[in-house]
Short mmCIF file of C-alpha atoms in Angstrom, two decimals:
data_model
loop_
_atom_site.label_atom_id
_atom_site.label_comp_id
_atom_site.label_asym_id
_atom_site.label_seq_id
_atom_site.Cartn_x
_atom_site.Cartn_y
_atom_site.Cartn_z
CA MET V 1 12.35 2.97 20.19
CA SER V 2 13.06 5.03 23.01
CA ASP V 3 11.92 7.83 24.32
CA ALA V 4 13.45 10.20 22.05
CA ARG V 5 11.47 11.29 19.04
CA PRO V 6 10.75 8.95 16.42
CA ARG V 7 12.79 9.05 13.39
CA VAL V 8 10.65 9.01 10.46
CA LEU V 9 11.11 8.18 6.63
CA VAL V 10 8.24 9.34 4.17
CA VAL V 11 7.86 7.27 0.91
CA ASP V 12 5.49 8.85 -1.81
CA ASP V 13 5.70 9.07 -5.46
CA HIS V 14 3.57 12.02 -5.63
CA PRO V 15 6.35 15.19 -5.17
CA LEU V 16 3.82 17.92 -4.08
CA PHE V 17 2.23 15.30 -1.33
CA ARG V 18 5.54 14.02 -0.14
CA PHE V 19 6.85 17.46 0.03
CA GLY V 20 3.79 18.71 2.14
CA LEU V 21 4.04 15.74 4.34
CA CYS V 22 7.78 16.23 4.83
CA ALA V 23 6.90 20.02 5.51
CA VAL V 24 4.50 18.99 8.14
CA LEU V 25 6.79 16.68 9.91
CA ALA V 26 9.95 18.52 9.56
CA ALA V 27 7.87 21.21 11.61
CA GLU V 28 6.70 18.93 14.39
CA PRO V 29 9.23 19.11 17.44
CA SER V 30 8.16 15.74 18.71
CA VAL V 31 9.34 13.75 15.43
CA GLU V 32 12.73 14.01 13.69
CA LEU V 33 12.21 13.61 9.68
CA VAL V 34 15.37 11.82 8.45
CA GLY V 35 14.69 11.05 5.03
CA GLU V 36 12.15 10.90 1.89
CA ALA V 37 11.70 8.16 -0.84
CA ALA V 38 9.56 8.10 -4.33
CA THR V 39 9.75 4.47 -5.19
CA GLY V 40 9.75 0.96 -3.43
CA ALA V 41 13.42 0.60 -3.88
CA GLU V 42 14.42 3.83 -3.05
CA ALA V 43 12.51 2.88 0.48
CA ILE V 44 14.18 -0.22 1.14
CA ALA V 45 17.61 0.98 0.64
CA THR V 46 16.90 4.43 2.46
CA ALA V 47 15.16 2.37 5.25
CA ARG V 48 18.55 -0.08 5.23
CA GLU V 49 21.02 2.99 5.28
CA LEU V 50 19.03 5.18 7.76
CA THR V 51 17.25 2.65 10.38
CA PRO V 52 14.46 4.95 10.72
CA ASP V 53 11.63 4.32 13.63
CA VAL V 54 8.69 4.38 11.52
CA VAL V 55 8.11 4.57 7.55
CA VAL V 56 5.21 6.31 6.31
CA MET V 57 4.38 4.52 3.28
CA ASP V 58 1.85 4.57 0.47
CA VAL V 59 0.66 1.74 -1.19
CA HIS V 60 0.96 2.88 -4.64
CA LEU V 61 4.60 3.45 -6.00
CA PRO V 62 6.00 3.30 -9.49
CA ASP V 63 7.90 0.27 -9.19
CA MET V 64 6.28 -2.09 -6.55
CA THR V 65 3.66 -1.86 -4.00
CA GLY V 66 4.20 -0.26 -0.56
CA ILE V 67 2.85 -3.25 0.67
CA ASP V 68 5.92 -5.30 -0.95
CA ALA V 69 8.23 -2.64 0.26
CA ALA V 70 6.82 -2.75 3.70
CA ARG V 71 7.40 -6.49 3.95
CA ALA V 72 11.26 -6.33 2.63
CA ILE V 73 11.58 -3.33 5.28
CA VAL V 74 10.12 -4.99 8.05
CA GLY V 75 11.56 -8.51 7.12
CA GLU V 76 15.05 -6.87 7.12
CA ARG V 77 14.55 -4.66 10.54
CA VAL V 78 11.44 -5.74 12.56
CA ASP V 79 11.97 -2.85 14.87
CA THR V 80 10.79 -0.31 12.14
CA GLY V 81 7.35 0.41 11.91
CA VAL V 82 5.20 0.97 8.71
CA LEU V 83 2.44 3.41 8.76
CA VAL V 84 0.33 3.13 5.48
CA LEU V 85 -0.73 6.64 4.49
CA THR V 86 -2.84 6.03 1.08
CA MET V 87 -6.08 6.57 -1.00
CA PHE V 88 -6.68 2.91 -0.86
CA ASN V 89 -9.40 2.04 1.67
CA ASP V 90 -10.49 -1.58 0.28
CA SER V 91 -10.37 -4.48 2.56
CA GLU V 92 -7.89 -6.07 0.77
CA SER V 93 -5.38 -3.41 0.77
CA VAL V 94 -5.96 -3.21 4.58
CA PHE V 95 -5.47 -6.78 5.28
CA ALA V 96 -2.41 -7.07 2.98
CA ALA V 97 -0.81 -4.17 4.61
CA MET V 98 -1.11 -6.26 7.93
CA ARG V 99 0.07 -9.38 6.74
CA ALA V 100 3.17 -7.82 5.68
CA GLY V 101 3.67 -5.93 8.63
CA ALA V 102 2.61 -2.72 8.77
CA ARG V 103 1.37 -1.66 12.23
CA GLY V 104 -1.05 1.62 11.14
CA TYR V 105 -3.31 2.68 8.33
CA LEU V 106 -4.35 5.87 7.67
CA LEU V 107 -6.34 7.34 4.59
CA LYS V 108 -4.91 10.56 3.30
CA GLY V 109 -7.00 13.38 4.07
CA SER V 110 -6.30 12.52 7.65
CA GLY V 111 -5.34 15.64 9.74
CA GLN V 112 -2.05 16.64 10.55
CA ASP V 113 -2.56 15.93 14.02
CA GLU V 114 -3.79 12.31 13.60
CA ILE V 115 -0.87 11.85 11.46
CA VAL V 116 1.52 12.81 14.03
CA ARG V 117 -0.28 10.80 16.75
CA ALA V 118 -0.23 8.04 14.23
CA VAL V 119 3.42 8.02 13.75
CA HIS V 120 4.30 7.99 17.56
CA ALA V 121 1.84 5.43 18.19
CA VAL V 122 3.52 3.27 15.55
CA GLY V 123 6.91 4.10 16.61
CA ARG V 124 5.90 2.68 20.27
CA GLY V 125 4.93 -0.67 18.45
CA GLU V 126 1.23 0.05 18.85
CA ALA V 127 -1.21 -1.00 15.97
CA ILE V 128 -3.25 2.20 15.18
CA PHE V 129 -5.89 2.85 12.31
CA GLY V 130 -7.81 5.68 10.90
CA PRO V 131 -11.89 5.60 12.05
CA ASP V 132 -12.87 4.31 8.52
CA ILE V 133 -10.15 1.49 8.65
CA ALA V 134 -11.10 0.42 12.22
CA THR V 135 -14.65 0.11 11.26
CA ARG V 136 -13.60 -1.96 8.52
CA VAL V 137 -11.35 -4.03 10.33
CA LEU V 138 -14.01 -4.70 13.52
CA GLY V 139 -16.49 -5.52 10.65
CA PHE V 140 -14.22 -8.12 9.37
CA PHE V 141 -13.69 -9.85 12.50
CA ASN V 142 -17.40 -9.48 13.65
CA ALA V 143 -18.53 -10.91 10.32
CA GLY V 144 -17.46 -14.54 11.29
CA PRO V 145 -15.20 -17.15 9.70
CA GLU V 146 -17.55 -18.57 7.28
CA LEU V 147 -16.93 -15.86 4.69
CA ALA V 148 -15.04 -17.31 2.03
CA GLY V 149 -11.72 -15.30 1.04
CA PRO V 150 -11.43 -13.64 -2.75
CA VAL V 151 -9.60 -15.00 -5.60
CA PHE V 152 -6.03 -13.87 -5.54
CA PRO V 153 -6.24 -12.42 -1.88
CA GLU V 154 -2.81 -10.87 -2.79
CA LEU V 155 -4.37 -8.32 -5.22
CA THR V 156 -6.37 -5.21 -4.52
CA ALA V 157 -9.96 -5.21 -5.27
CA ARG V 158 -8.98 -2.63 -8.19
CA GLU V 159 -6.36 -5.17 -9.70
CA ARG V 160 -8.90 -8.31 -9.59
CA GLU V 161 -11.24 -6.05 -11.63
CA VAL V 162 -8.22 -5.04 -14.03
CA LEU V 163 -7.13 -8.70 -14.30
CA ALA V 164 -10.96 -9.66 -14.90
CA LEU V 165 -11.08 -7.36 -17.93
CA ILE V 166 -7.53 -8.45 -19.12
CA ALA V 167 -9.21 -12.25 -18.82
CA ASN V 168 -11.65 -10.96 -21.09
CA GLY V 169 -9.29 -9.78 -23.56
CA VAL V 170 -9.88 -5.96 -22.90
CA SER V 171 -6.87 -3.97 -24.04
CA ASN V 172 -5.24 -1.32 -21.84
CA PRO V 173 -7.28 1.60 -23.36
CA GLY V 174 -10.10 -0.45 -23.05
CA ILE V 175 -9.65 -0.97 -19.31
CA ALA V 176 -8.96 2.67 -18.80
CA SER V 177 -12.26 3.61 -20.48
CA LYS V 178 -14.34 0.72 -18.44
CA LEU V 179 -13.12 2.01 -15.17
CA SER V 180 -12.51 5.44 -16.10
CA LEU V 181 -8.86 5.29 -15.18
CA SER V 182 -5.71 7.32 -16.72
CA PRO V 183 -3.52 4.87 -19.18
CA LYS V 184 -0.83 5.22 -16.79
CA THR V 185 -2.69 3.97 -13.84
CA VAL V 186 -4.11 1.07 -15.85
CA ARG V 187 -0.25 0.10 -16.55
CA ASN V 188 0.79 0.39 -12.71
CA HIS V 189 -2.16 -1.82 -12.12
CA VAL V 190 -1.24 -4.27 -15.01
CA SER V 191 2.56 -4.10 -13.82
CA SER V 192 1.36 -4.92 -9.98
CA ILE V 193 -0.61 -7.96 -11.32
CA PHE V 194 2.01 -9.46 -13.35
CA THR V 195 4.83 -8.77 -10.35
CA LYS V 196 2.26 -10.29 -7.51
CA LEU V 197 1.30 -13.14 -9.80
CA HIS V 198 4.47 -14.08 -11.14
CA VAL V 199 3.41 -13.94 -14.60
CA ALA V 200 5.56 -12.86 -17.32
CA ASP V 201 3.13 -11.24 -19.71
CA ARG V 202 -0.68 -11.27 -20.84
CA ALA V 203 -0.73 -14.49 -21.79
CA GLN V 204 -0.01 -15.60 -18.76
CA ALA V 205 -2.13 -13.86 -16.68
CA ILE V 206 -5.03 -14.35 -18.86
CA VAL V 207 -4.39 -18.42 -18.19
CA ARG V 208 -4.11 -18.14 -14.47
CA ALA V 209 -7.15 -15.68 -14.54
CA ARG V 210 -9.34 -18.06 -16.73
CA LYS V 211 -8.36 -21.03 -14.14
CA ALA V 212 -9.47 -19.16 -11.26
CA GLY V 213 -13.08 -18.07 -12.89
CA LEU V 214 -12.20 -14.77 -14.05
CA GLY V 215 -13.48 -13.77 -17.28
CA ASP V 216 -15.97 -15.26 -19.51
CA GLY V 217 -13.34 -17.76 -20.97
CA GLU V 218 -14.18 -16.98 -24.53
#
């Protein structure tokens, strides 16, 4: 990116949050808001068309994860920087985003000034993390290499919880009850699990999960 204002694409499936973030960025004179998208497919297509400098992306999207969308966007145009802005603060999501090529990771609830600063940093090619995320990243590297990785590292911690319950034969309503989630959220997690594990249905997911040691195998 040159010294010009970073051109930004906002991707979030929550209309009110997306509207608010777009309003903040549109009012910021040092940033040029060029577009918005509500799904991963829209994000990929819009990024391809508009070639933004920075894509501000949520992890949770209705058709794919923001991490998968980020990987596709960066794969097509390495000069585009992805700034993840999400509610997910688990280590798996953070490191999956990094592996996908994201340059920044902030939690929703970050201040407007912090978001704008992060947009500029990512636009300059820098890596930036919110305070909580930076502590998590440093903790990971300070812990040493002896820690074993989780089963199915491509899944988030919540998705592994859901998969373990699937492996035990728990239905979607049962999962929603056990984890205090809405039925829609459970359906989204299940769909994301199937996509990441490349399985076609619940039966295949159960087989893979039990082979990996999840579930009680009964």
